[in-house]
Short mmCIF file of C-alpha atoms in Angstrom, two decimals:
data_model
loop_
_atom_site.label_atom_id
_atom_site.label_comp_id
_atom_site.label_asym_id
_atom_site.label_seq_id
_atom_site.Cartn_x
_atom_site.Cartn_y
_atom_site.Cartn_z
CA MET A 234 -32.57 15.06 -7.84
CA THR A 235 -30.15 13.11 -5.64
CA GLU A 236 -26.51 13.83 -6.32
CA THR A 237 -24.34 10.88 -7.31
CA VAL A 238 -21.06 10.81 -5.41
CA LEU A 239 -19.69 7.62 -6.89
CA GLN A 240 -20.26 6.46 -10.42
CA THR A 241 -18.66 3.81 -12.57
CA GLN A 242 -19.31 3.20 -16.24
CA GLY A 243 -18.33 -0.06 -17.87
CA LEU A 244 -15.48 -0.36 -15.39
CA THR A 245 -13.41 -3.36 -16.41
CA LYS A 246 -10.15 -4.75 -15.14
CA TYR A 247 -8.11 -7.66 -16.42
CA TYR A 248 -5.05 -9.06 -14.62
CA GLY A 249 -3.32 -10.68 -17.56
CA SER A 250 -6.02 -12.94 -18.95
CA THR A 251 -8.02 -13.03 -15.70
CA LEU A 252 -11.12 -10.87 -15.63
CA ALA A 253 -11.43 -9.28 -12.19
CA VAL A 254 -14.11 -6.64 -12.80
CA ASP A 255 -16.48 -6.90 -15.71
CA HIS A 256 -18.27 -3.80 -17.02
CA LEU A 257 -19.28 -2.47 -13.64
CA ASP A 258 -21.97 0.19 -13.88
CA LEU A 259 -22.64 1.63 -10.48
CA LYS A 260 -24.20 4.77 -9.04
CA ILE A 261 -24.13 5.58 -5.36
CA PRO A 262 -26.25 8.56 -4.30
CA ARG A 263 -25.09 11.03 -1.69
CA GLY A 264 -26.03 10.14 1.86
CA SER A 265 -26.37 6.42 1.33
CA ILE A 266 -24.68 3.71 3.35
CA CYS A 267 -23.81 1.09 0.85
CA GLY A 268 -22.77 -2.47 1.67
CA PHE A 269 -20.56 -3.83 -1.09
CA VAL A 270 -20.79 -7.59 -0.87
CA GLY A 271 -19.40 -10.49 -2.82
CA ARG A 272 -17.68 -13.79 -2.26
CA ASN A 273 -13.90 -14.15 -1.96
CA GLY A 274 -12.31 -13.15 -5.23
CA ALA A 275 -15.50 -11.51 -6.50
CA GLY A 276 -13.59 -8.35 -7.36
CA LYS A 277 -14.53 -6.08 -4.45
CA THR A 278 -11.00 -4.93 -3.59
CA THR A 279 -10.12 -4.47 -7.25
CA ALA A 280 -13.29 -2.43 -7.82
CA ILE A 281 -12.54 -0.24 -4.78
CA LYS A 282 -8.93 0.29 -5.89
CA LEU A 283 -10.16 1.21 -9.37
CA MET A 284 -12.59 3.71 -7.89
CA LEU A 285 -9.78 5.28 -5.84
CA GLY A 286 -7.43 5.46 -8.82
CA LEU A 287 -4.97 3.03 -7.25
CA LEU A 288 -5.44 0.70 -10.21
CA ARG A 289 -5.88 1.63 -13.87
CA PRO A 290 -8.97 0.23 -15.56
CA THR A 291 -8.59 -1.90 -18.67
CA ALA A 292 -11.77 -0.25 -19.94
CA GLY A 293 -14.46 2.06 -18.65
CA SER A 294 -14.22 4.86 -16.14
CA SER A 295 -15.15 5.85 -12.65
CA ARG A 296 -15.86 9.17 -10.98
CA LEU A 297 -15.67 10.08 -7.31
CA LEU A 298 -17.20 13.36 -6.13
CA GLY A 299 -17.40 14.41 -9.76
CA CYS A 300 -13.71 13.81 -10.46
CA ASP A 301 -12.27 11.12 -12.71
CA SER A 302 -10.73 8.42 -10.50
CA ALA A 303 -7.65 8.24 -12.73
CA ALA A 304 -6.91 11.89 -11.94
CA LEU A 305 -8.05 12.42 -8.36
CA THR A 306 -6.56 15.68 -7.16
CA PRO A 307 -5.17 16.09 -3.63
CA ALA A 308 -8.17 18.32 -2.85
CA ILE A 309 -10.60 15.54 -3.80
CA ARG A 310 -8.60 12.89 -1.94
CA GLN A 311 -8.86 15.09 1.12
CA ARG A 312 -12.64 14.61 1.00
CA ILE A 313 -12.44 10.83 0.74
CA GLY A 314 -11.64 8.58 3.66
CA TYR A 315 -10.17 5.19 2.79
CA VAL A 316 -9.75 2.27 5.15
CA THR A 317 -7.43 -0.23 3.51
CA GLU A 318 -7.97 -3.96 3.61
CA GLY A 319 -6.25 -5.40 6.67
CA HIS A 320 -5.77 -1.91 8.15
CA ARG A 321 -2.22 -1.62 6.89
CA LEU A 322 -0.57 1.24 8.74
CA PHE A 323 3.07 2.12 9.42
CA ARG A 324 4.03 -0.45 12.00
CA TRP A 325 6.82 1.55 13.62
CA MET A 326 4.60 4.53 14.40
CA SER A 327 2.77 4.95 17.68
CA ILE A 328 -0.88 6.06 17.67
CA ASN A 329 0.26 9.58 18.54
CA GLU A 330 2.76 9.62 15.70
CA LEU A 331 0.15 8.34 13.26
CA GLN A 332 -2.23 11.05 14.42
CA LYS A 333 0.41 13.73 13.74
CA PHE A 334 1.19 12.20 10.36
CA GLN A 335 -2.45 11.99 9.30
CA ARG A 336 -3.37 15.45 10.64
CA ALA A 337 -0.75 17.05 8.39
CA PHE A 338 -2.80 16.05 5.35
CA PHE A 339 -6.03 17.58 6.68
CA PRO A 340 -4.92 20.92 8.15
CA LYS A 341 -8.40 22.50 8.13
CA GLN A 342 -10.78 19.62 8.60
CA TRP A 343 -9.03 17.46 11.18
CA ASP A 344 -11.17 17.02 14.30
CA ASP A 345 -8.78 16.46 17.22
CA LYS A 346 -11.64 16.03 19.67
CA LEU A 347 -13.31 13.33 17.60
CA PHE A 348 -10.01 11.47 17.29
CA ALA A 349 -9.36 11.73 21.03
CA ASP A 350 -12.93 10.63 21.81
CA MET A 351 -12.65 7.60 19.56
CA ILE A 352 -9.27 6.57 20.96
CA GLU A 353 -10.71 6.91 24.45
CA TYR A 354 -13.89 5.06 23.51
CA PHE A 355 -11.87 2.18 22.08
CA ASN A 356 -9.55 2.37 25.09
CA LEU A 357 -6.41 2.41 22.96
CA PRO A 358 -2.95 3.14 24.40
CA ARG A 359 -1.78 6.25 22.53
CA LYS A 360 1.93 5.61 22.99
CA ARG A 361 1.86 2.02 21.82
CA LYS A 362 3.31 1.26 18.42
CA ILE A 363 1.05 -0.13 15.70
CA LYS A 364 3.13 -3.32 15.50
CA HIS A 365 2.24 -4.06 19.11
CA LEU A 366 -1.50 -3.67 18.60
CA SER A 367 -3.90 -6.52 17.92
CA ASN A 368 -5.86 -6.75 14.66
CA GLY A 369 -8.92 -5.30 16.33
CA GLU A 370 -7.00 -2.40 17.83
CA ARG A 371 -5.41 -1.66 14.48
CA ALA A 372 -8.86 -1.58 12.92
CA GLN A 373 -10.02 0.87 15.56
CA VAL A 374 -7.01 3.15 15.01
CA SER A 375 -7.62 2.95 11.31
CA LEU A 376 -11.25 3.98 11.73
CA ALA A 377 -10.38 6.86 14.07
CA LEU A 378 -7.73 8.11 11.62
CA THR A 379 -10.21 7.97 8.77
CA LEU A 380 -13.15 9.57 10.57
CA ALA A 381 -11.26 12.40 12.28
CA PRO A 382 -10.88 14.40 9.04
CA ASN A 383 -14.65 14.20 8.64
CA PRO A 384 -14.69 12.79 5.10
CA GLU A 385 -17.62 13.33 2.76
CA LEU A 386 -17.17 9.90 1.28
CA LEU A 387 -15.86 6.97 3.26
CA ILE A 388 -14.68 3.88 1.41
CA MET A 389 -13.75 0.86 3.49
CA ASP A 390 -12.32 -2.36 2.17
CA ASP A 391 -13.50 -5.24 4.34
CA PRO A 392 -12.96 -3.25 7.55
CA THR A 393 -14.33 -5.91 9.90
CA LEU A 394 -12.40 -8.82 8.42
CA GLY A 395 -10.85 -10.94 11.16
CA LEU A 396 -12.40 -9.00 14.03
CA ASP A 397 -14.33 -10.67 16.83
CA ALA A 398 -18.00 -9.89 17.40
CA ALA A 399 -17.42 -7.34 20.18
CA ILE A 400 -14.78 -5.37 18.29
CA ARG A 401 -16.91 -5.54 15.16
CA ARG A 402 -19.82 -4.01 17.01
CA GLN A 403 -17.62 -1.22 18.37
CA PHE A 404 -16.26 -0.63 14.90
CA LEU A 405 -19.74 -0.39 13.42
CA GLU A 406 -20.81 1.98 16.16
CA GLY A 407 -17.87 4.17 15.24
CA MET A 408 -19.03 4.04 11.66
CA ILE A 409 -22.53 5.00 12.66
CA GLU A 410 -21.03 8.09 14.34
CA LEU A 411 -20.05 9.31 10.88
CA ILE A 412 -23.27 8.14 9.31
CA MET A 413 -25.22 10.29 11.75
CA ARG A 414 -23.71 13.37 10.16
CA GLN A 415 -25.75 14.63 7.28
CA GLY A 416 -24.77 14.08 3.71
CA ARG A 417 -22.02 11.55 4.42
CA THR A 418 -21.75 8.62 2.05
CA VAL A 419 -20.25 5.28 3.00
CA LEU A 420 -19.26 2.38 0.79
CA PHE A 421 -17.94 -0.62 2.64
CA SER A 422 -17.18 -4.07 1.41
CA SER A 423 -17.83 -6.98 3.69
CA HIS A 424 -18.33 -10.71 3.91
CA ILE A 425 -20.42 -10.35 7.01
CA LEU A 426 -23.99 -9.86 5.95
CA GLY A 427 -25.09 -9.14 9.51
CA ASP A 428 -22.91 -6.03 9.47
CA VAL A 429 -24.34 -4.94 6.16
CA GLU A 430 -27.87 -5.47 7.44
CA ARG A 431 -27.14 -3.51 10.60
CA VAL A 432 -25.84 -0.32 9.03
CA SER A 433 -26.58 -0.25 5.30
CA ASP A 434 -29.53 1.18 3.48
CA ARG A 435 -28.22 0.04 0.13
CA ILE A 436 -26.63 -3.16 -1.12
CA VAL A 437 -24.34 -3.77 -4.06
CA VAL A 438 -23.68 -7.40 -4.92
CA ILE A 439 -20.76 -8.32 -7.13
CA ASP A 440 -20.06 -11.83 -8.30
CA LYS A 441 -17.09 -12.88 -10.42
CA GLY A 442 -16.54 -9.25 -11.27
CA VAL A 443 -20.11 -8.76 -12.51
CA LEU A 444 -22.56 -6.45 -10.80
CA ARG A 445 -25.52 -8.58 -9.75
CA ALA A 446 -27.52 -6.13 -7.65
CA ASN A 447 -27.50 -2.46 -6.78
CA CYS A 448 -30.61 -1.48 -4.89
CA SER A 449 -31.95 -0.55 -1.50
CA LEU A 450 -31.62 -3.20 1.18
CA GLU A 451 -35.42 -3.50 1.47
CA GLU A 452 -35.74 -4.10 -2.26
CA PHE A 453 -33.14 -6.85 -2.09
CA ARG A 454 -34.75 -8.40 0.97
CA ALA A 455 -38.12 -8.39 -0.77
CA ALA A 456 -36.86 -9.61 -4.12
CA VAL A 457 -34.90 -12.76 -3.29
CA LYS A 458 -37.27 -15.57 -2.34
CA LYS A 459 -37.16 -19.27 -1.67
CA VAL A 460 -40.29 -21.18 -2.59
CA ILE A 461 -40.93 -24.84 -1.77
CA LEU A 462 -43.65 -26.51 -3.79
CA SER A 463 -45.02 -29.98 -3.12
CA PHE A 464 -46.62 -32.12 -5.83
CA ALA A 465 -48.70 -35.28 -5.70
CA ASP A 466 -46.36 -36.94 -8.16
CA SER A 467 -43.13 -35.78 -9.74
CA PRO A 468 -42.72 -31.99 -10.24
CA PRO A 469 -42.95 -30.53 -13.77
CA ALA A 470 -39.87 -31.07 -15.91
CA GLU A 471 -39.69 -27.47 -17.01
CA VAL A 472 -40.06 -24.52 -14.70
CA ASP A 473 -40.95 -21.39 -16.61
CA ILE A 474 -41.35 -18.81 -13.90
CA ASP A 475 -39.91 -15.32 -14.16
CA GLY A 476 -36.75 -14.51 -12.25
CA MET A 477 -35.74 -18.07 -11.47
CA LEU A 478 -32.15 -18.42 -10.23
CA HIS A 479 -31.98 -22.01 -9.04
CA CYS A 480 -34.25 -25.00 -9.10
CA ARG A 481 -33.61 -28.02 -6.88
CA ARG A 482 -35.68 -31.16 -7.08
CA SER A 483 -36.38 -33.94 -4.69
CA GLU A 484 -38.88 -36.76 -5.11
CA ASN A 485 -42.11 -34.74 -5.00
CA ASP A 486 -40.82 -31.34 -4.06
CA LEU A 487 -39.41 -28.44 -5.93
CA GLU A 488 -37.27 -25.77 -4.31
CA LEU A 489 -37.01 -22.55 -6.28
CA ILE A 490 -34.84 -19.52 -5.68
CA LEU A 491 -36.51 -16.59 -7.35
CA VAL A 492 -35.67 -12.94 -7.83
CA GLY A 493 -38.45 -10.51 -8.36
CA PRO A 494 -41.79 -12.22 -8.94
CA ALA A 495 -44.72 -11.10 -6.84
CA ASP A 496 -46.33 -13.59 -4.47
CA GLU A 497 -49.46 -13.62 -6.67
CA GLN A 498 -47.39 -14.69 -9.66
CA ILE A 499 -45.91 -17.54 -7.63
CA ALA A 500 -49.38 -18.58 -6.46
CA GLU A 501 -50.68 -18.52 -10.03
CA TRP A 502 -47.79 -20.68 -11.26
CA ALA A 503 -48.29 -23.15 -8.41
CA LYS A 504 -51.97 -23.43 -9.27
CA LYS A 505 -51.29 -23.83 -12.99
CA ASN A 506 -48.82 -26.63 -12.34
CA ARG A 507 -51.08 -28.36 -9.83
CA ALA A 508 -48.87 -28.03 -6.82
CA GLN A 509 -50.51 -29.51 -3.74
CA LYS A 510 -49.12 -26.76 -1.60
CA TYR A 511 -46.46 -24.09 -1.73
CA GLN A 512 -44.59 -22.14 0.86
CA ILE A 513 -42.54 -18.95 0.57
CA VAL A 514 -39.70 -19.47 3.04
CA LYS A 515 -38.41 -16.42 4.84
CA MET A 516 -34.63 -16.15 4.48
CA ASN A 517 -32.18 -13.97 6.33
CA LEU A 518 -29.86 -11.70 4.34
CA GLU A 519 -26.99 -14.17 4.52
CA ASP A 520 -29.08 -16.98 3.08
CA GLN A 521 -30.42 -14.65 0.43
CA PHE A 522 -26.90 -13.61 -0.51
CA ILE A 523 -25.63 -17.21 -0.62
CA GLU A 524 -28.52 -18.32 -2.80
CA PHE A 525 -28.25 -15.23 -4.95
CA THR A 526 -24.56 -15.75 -5.70
CA ALA A 527 -24.50 -19.56 -5.74
CA PRO A 528 -23.44 -21.02 -9.07
CA ALA A 529 -26.19 -22.70 -11.12
CA ASN A 530 -24.73 -26.17 -10.61
CA HIS A 531 -24.14 -25.59 -6.92
CA ARG A 532 -24.13 -28.76 -4.83
CA ARG A 533 -23.83 -29.24 -1.15
CA LEU A 534 -20.36 -30.15 0.11
CA PHE A 535 -21.70 -33.06 2.14
CA GLN A 536 -24.69 -35.01 0.95
CA TRP A 537 -26.25 -37.60 3.20
CA GLU A 538 -28.66 -40.07 1.80
CA ASP A 539 -31.84 -40.58 3.75
CA LYS A 540 -32.13 -44.09 5.06
CA MET B 199 3.31 20.77 6.05
CA ARG B 200 2.36 17.70 4.05
CA PHE B 201 5.80 17.40 2.50
CA SER B 202 7.48 17.77 5.88
CA ALA B 203 5.18 15.07 7.34
CA LEU B 204 6.21 12.75 4.52
CA LEU B 205 9.86 13.74 4.90
CA ARG B 206 9.81 13.09 8.65
CA LYS B 207 8.28 9.67 8.07
CA GLU B 208 10.87 8.76 5.45
CA LEU B 209 13.73 10.06 7.59
CA ARG B 210 12.52 8.05 10.54
CA GLU B 211 12.40 4.93 8.38
CA SER B 212 15.90 5.67 7.07
CA LEU B 213 17.35 6.42 10.50
CA PRO B 214 18.57 2.92 11.46
CA TRP B 215 20.30 2.47 8.11
CA MET B 216 21.70 5.97 8.20
CA LEU B 217 23.23 5.25 11.61
CA LEU B 218 24.52 1.86 10.55
CA ALA B 219 26.22 3.34 7.48
CA ALA B 220 27.70 6.15 9.58
CA ILE B 221 29.04 3.72 12.17
CA ILE B 222 30.54 1.39 9.56
CA PHE B 223 32.14 4.22 7.61
CA LEU B 224 33.41 6.00 10.70
CA ALA B 225 34.76 2.81 12.26
CA ILE B 226 36.55 1.46 9.18
CA GLY B 227 37.50 4.87 7.76
CA GLY B 228 38.65 6.15 11.12
CA PHE B 229 40.64 2.99 11.77
CA ALA B 230 42.33 3.17 8.38
CA LEU B 231 43.18 6.81 8.85
CA ARG B 232 44.51 6.16 12.32
CA GLN B 233 46.70 3.40 10.97
CA ALA B 234 47.95 5.75 8.31
CA GLN B 235 48.63 8.34 10.95
CA LEU B 236 50.59 5.89 13.07
CA TYR B 237 52.63 4.25 10.34
CA GLY B 238 52.74 7.12 7.87
CA ARG B 239 55.18 9.02 10.08
CA TYR B 240 57.91 6.50 9.42
CA ASP B 241 60.25 7.07 6.58
CA TRP B 242 59.70 3.96 4.53
CA SER B 243 63.24 3.96 3.26
CA GLU B 244 64.38 3.20 6.79
CA ARG B 245 62.00 0.28 7.23
CA ASP B 246 63.02 -3.30 7.18
CA PHE B 247 60.85 -4.82 4.45
CA SER B 248 62.56 -8.14 4.66
CA SER B 249 60.48 -8.96 7.72
CA GLY B 250 57.41 -9.01 5.48
CA SER B 251 55.42 -6.67 7.67
CA PHE B 252 55.18 -4.05 4.91
CA THR B 253 55.25 -4.43 1.19
CA GLY B 254 56.78 -1.78 -0.96
CA SER B 255 53.49 -0.78 -2.52
CA TYR B 256 51.79 -0.70 0.86
CA GLY B 257 54.34 1.75 2.16
CA LEU B 258 54.12 3.72 -1.05
CA GLN B 259 50.36 4.05 -0.79
CA TYR B 260 50.66 5.60 2.63
CA ARG B 261 53.07 8.10 1.33
CA ARG B 262 50.83 9.04 -1.57
CA SER B 263 47.67 9.89 0.40
CA PRO B 264 46.25 8.52 3.61
CA LEU B 265 42.74 9.62 2.66
CA GLN B 266 42.85 7.67 -0.59
CA LEU B 267 42.70 4.46 1.39
CA ILE B 268 39.28 5.43 2.61
CA GLY B 269 37.87 6.15 -0.85
CA ILE B 270 36.99 2.55 -1.57
CA ILE B 271 35.36 2.22 1.86
CA LEU B 272 33.31 5.32 1.13
CA LEU B 273 32.27 3.96 -2.26
CA LEU B 274 31.20 0.60 -0.82
CA THR B 275 29.35 2.25 2.07
CA SER B 276 27.54 4.60 -0.32
CA ILE B 277 26.52 1.77 -2.64
CA GLY B 278 25.33 -0.28 0.32
CA LEU B 279 23.37 2.63 1.77
CA GLY B 280 21.82 3.38 -1.64
CA LEU B 281 20.69 -0.21 -1.99
CA VAL B 282 19.29 -0.46 1.52
CA LEU B 283 17.45 2.87 1.39
CA GLY B 284 16.03 2.07 -2.04
CA VAL B 285 14.69 -1.22 -0.73
CA ARG B 286 13.38 0.42 2.46
CA HIS B 287 11.62 3.27 0.67
CA PHE B 288 10.21 1.50 -2.35
CA TRP B 289 10.22 -2.27 -1.84
CA ILE B 290 9.23 -2.77 1.78
CA PRO B 291 5.88 -0.94 1.34
CA TYR B 292 4.83 -3.77 -0.99
CA PHE B 293 5.47 -6.34 1.69
CA THR B 294 3.84 -4.29 4.43
CA ARG B 295 1.05 -3.32 1.96
CA THR B 296 1.23 0.32 2.98
CA TRP B 297 1.45 1.73 -0.54
CA PRO B 298 -2.35 2.21 -0.91
CA PHE B 299 -2.48 4.10 2.42
CA LEU B 300 0.43 6.30 1.37
CA ILE B 301 -0.80 6.93 -2.17
CA HIS B 302 -4.20 8.00 -0.87
CA ARG B 303 -2.64 10.96 0.98
CA SER B 304 -3.82 14.35 -0.26
CA VAL B 305 -0.64 15.05 -2.20
CA ASN B 306 0.51 14.34 -5.72
CA ARG B 307 2.23 11.03 -6.20
CA SER B 308 5.39 12.79 -7.29
CA THR B 309 5.47 14.64 -3.93
CA ILE B 310 5.66 11.26 -2.21
CA PHE B 311 8.66 10.39 -4.36
CA TRP B 312 10.40 13.74 -3.80
CA ALA B 313 9.96 13.33 -0.04
CA LYS B 314 11.61 9.92 -0.24
CA LEU B 315 14.45 11.28 -2.37
CA ALA B 316 14.95 14.24 -0.02
CA ALA B 317 15.15 11.83 2.91
CA ALA B 318 17.71 9.74 1.02
CA ILE B 319 19.84 12.82 0.22
CA ILE B 320 19.73 13.96 3.84
CA SER B 321 20.66 10.44 4.96
CA PHE B 322 23.66 10.41 2.63
CA LEU B 323 24.74 13.88 3.72
CA ILE B 324 24.54 13.02 7.40
CA SER B 325 25.82 9.47 7.44
CA VAL B 326 28.60 9.46 4.85
CA GLY B 327 28.91 13.10 3.73
CA ALA B 328 29.51 14.63 7.15
CA ILE B 329 31.93 11.86 8.13
CA TRP B 330 33.81 12.24 4.87
CA VAL B 331 34.23 15.96 5.58
CA ALA B 332 35.34 15.17 9.13
CA LEU B 333 37.87 12.58 7.96
CA TYR B 334 39.17 14.94 5.29
CA SER B 335 39.59 17.72 7.84
CA TYR B 336 41.36 15.29 10.16
CA SER B 337 43.75 14.16 7.45
CA CYS B 338 44.54 17.77 6.46
CA ASP B 339 46.32 18.38 9.72
CA PRO B 340 50.13 18.54 9.06
CA GLU B 341 50.75 17.75 12.72
CA ARG B 342 49.21 14.33 12.18
CA PHE B 343 50.19 13.44 8.64
CA THR B 344 53.31 14.01 6.66
CA MET B 345 51.41 13.65 3.35
CA LEU B 346 48.35 15.87 3.15
CA PRO B 347 45.50 14.92 0.82
CA ILE B 348 44.97 16.85 -2.36
CA LYS B 349 41.56 18.43 -3.08
CA ARG B 350 40.86 15.98 -5.87
CA VAL B 351 40.68 13.12 -3.38
CA PHE B 352 38.06 15.05 -1.46
CA ILE B 353 36.02 15.72 -4.61
CA GLU B 354 36.30 12.08 -5.64
CA GLY B 355 34.76 11.22 -2.30
CA TRP B 356 31.70 13.29 -3.21
CA LEU B 357 31.56 11.51 -6.53
CA PHE B 358 31.37 8.23 -4.63
CA ILE B 359 28.56 9.61 -2.47
CA LEU B 360 26.66 10.65 -5.59
CA LEU B 361 27.16 7.14 -6.96
CA GLY B 362 25.41 5.87 -3.86
CA LEU B 363 22.46 8.07 -4.77
CA ILE B 364 22.53 6.69 -8.31
CA VAL B 365 22.28 3.19 -6.81
CA TYR B 366 19.37 4.43 -4.67
CA LEU B 367 17.55 5.66 -7.77
CA GLY B 368 18.30 2.42 -9.62
CA THR B 369 16.93 0.38 -6.72
CA ALA B 370 13.86 2.62 -6.55
CA LEU B 371 13.11 2.10 -10.23
CA THR B 372 13.70 -1.63 -9.91
CA ALA B 373 11.23 -1.77 -7.02
CA LEU B 374 8.65 0.29 -8.87
CA SER B 375 9.07 -1.60 -12.12
CA THR B 376 6.03 -3.56 -13.25
CA ALA B 377 8.12 -5.80 -15.51
CA ARG B 378 7.20 -9.44 -15.19
CA TRP B 379 10.73 -10.83 -15.42
CA TYR B 380 13.39 -10.15 -12.82
CA THR B 381 16.00 -9.70 -15.51
CA THR B 382 13.95 -6.80 -16.90
CA LYS B 383 13.22 -5.49 -13.41
CA ILE B 384 16.89 -5.15 -12.53
CA PHE B 385 17.66 -3.29 -15.73
CA SER B 386 17.75 0.04 -13.88
CA LEU B 387 20.18 -1.38 -11.31
CA ALA B 388 22.33 -2.58 -14.19
CA PHE B 389 22.15 0.95 -15.59
CA ALA B 390 23.34 2.30 -12.22
CA THR B 391 26.25 -0.17 -12.36
CA VAL B 392 27.19 1.14 -15.80
CA ILE B 393 27.25 4.68 -14.40
CA ILE B 394 29.49 3.52 -11.53
CA CYS B 395 31.91 1.87 -13.99
CA ALA B 396 31.91 4.95 -16.22
CA VAL B 397 32.76 7.20 -13.28
CA MET B 398 35.40 4.84 -11.89
CA PHE B 399 37.22 4.63 -15.20
CA GLU B 400 36.93 8.33 -16.04
CA TRP B 401 39.95 10.30 -14.95
CA ARG B 402 38.44 13.74 -15.73
CA LEU B 403 36.24 14.91 -12.88
CA SER B 404 34.01 17.06 -15.10
CA TRP B 405 33.19 14.03 -17.27
CA ALA B 406 32.55 11.91 -14.21
CA PHE B 407 30.12 14.50 -12.82
CA ALA B 408 28.47 14.76 -16.24
CA ALA B 409 27.95 10.98 -16.33
CA ILE B 410 26.34 11.10 -12.89
CA ILE B 411 24.08 14.03 -13.80
CA ILE B 412 22.94 12.41 -17.05
CA GLY B 413 22.39 9.05 -15.33
CA ALA B 414 20.44 10.68 -12.48
CA ALA B 415 18.31 12.68 -14.94
CA ILE B 416 17.39 9.51 -16.87
CA LEU B 417 16.55 7.58 -13.71
CA LEU B 418 14.59 10.49 -12.18
CA SER B 419 12.46 11.01 -15.26
CA GLN B 420 11.71 7.28 -15.43
CA ILE B 421 10.84 7.08 -11.73
CA ASN B 422 8.59 10.12 -11.98
CA TYR B 423 6.78 8.63 -14.97
CA THR B 424 6.46 5.24 -13.28
CA ILE B 425 5.17 6.55 -9.97
CA LEU B 426 2.57 8.71 -11.71
CA ASN B 427 1.26 5.84 -13.81
CA ARG B 428 1.86 2.79 -11.69
CA GLU B 429 -0.81 0.70 -10.01
CA PHE B 430 -0.65 0.25 -6.26
#
């Protein structure tokens, strides 16, 4: 049986009357690389902070490496790497000073060679102060600091936010360095679905604080479908197909966003409702995510009328 | 090792303020003492007060104790240093958003607080404490001053330094407070002010020290509770 390294049960957080995380039930098995995705304000940062015991849940609980998040011991924290949102580090410290500071907390597990290799790979000036580094450089320092202690579980809060494509790629390659080591688990939140697709084997989708998906990336890719059906006259008024998320109508066409149904089921429904033709449109992960998390009454920002 | 890493970090962050406080206290305190040294040698009864250059009470103060003049400067410097260090240690991390990084270190949260407090105590000892001792030693020289300070003045100086630490703790608790209203937030600073007033108006040194110890114990227990349970 696969060991669970991260588990939440009914994890809920209110800020005053605002619900940020709503009964989050999550299990992340050891060795998985999990992309934690959601729109802005979906509750990703709050969920991560709850998992790390930086916030107190209003209800529910969470466990990291078998320890209650509300009472993470220093020994458990030592096994968890955490990259904060925006890579907030002590601005007055140089990279060398930060290395010394961080190493003190990992006396046995700190890998000086790995840190030096990463700093060299990223071509970072060791004596330069953090405040004089660019966003991308800060992200790279942050990653090197987090990977050098060789953490069992790495949690990263939007680590590639604001980075350009080249730096993002370097950052992800650095991440892969850790992933290559056996038994390491990574949970990283991101807006950039391309990054998730590149490194993750698992996807967790959160929307308005509610967990919408927690499955392997292949399952998600296979499950979310866009189907366009064409009819001789107007499409049926009611669409009673399993797993329907959205239904958009035009004159004779019907565009359906579906989660789950097999292609045969779609074909059967199309036949039953006398569709002239139907087409299952291949979507990339970003489109799938946007459709999956779009509100039911979602409209386009700009709507042009055909003339 | 972990505590010393935290302590070094906090000391480094306190360093500019420690130096500033030391320079201010040394400059003003040293100047005042030098003035006392220069003018305190005169016998005031021989002075011509009609010129308006010296008032009677001014001359009298010099004759009572040159070091006493510096007491108020020490108190103000200590309070200022307490405020600044409290803000630097506990408030600035909110603005720089470094609390989550710090809290996720492999130490107990209370260790982080004790490292900050240790850095504050060291800062007080170096910047105002050491200079106070130096100024006291300087003013004890009968070659320089006709009126030597009594020990009580020296001890009062340490009371003022401790009051600075009380202000530091009050500022820390204010910064850590999760109260929604600012009036509630500054309650602990108001409490520190009450302790200052109690000490200033208490003539008996033992009672003054007791007030400081009780005040510090209340603030410390509250800070410890808050830092253990607070969200970051």
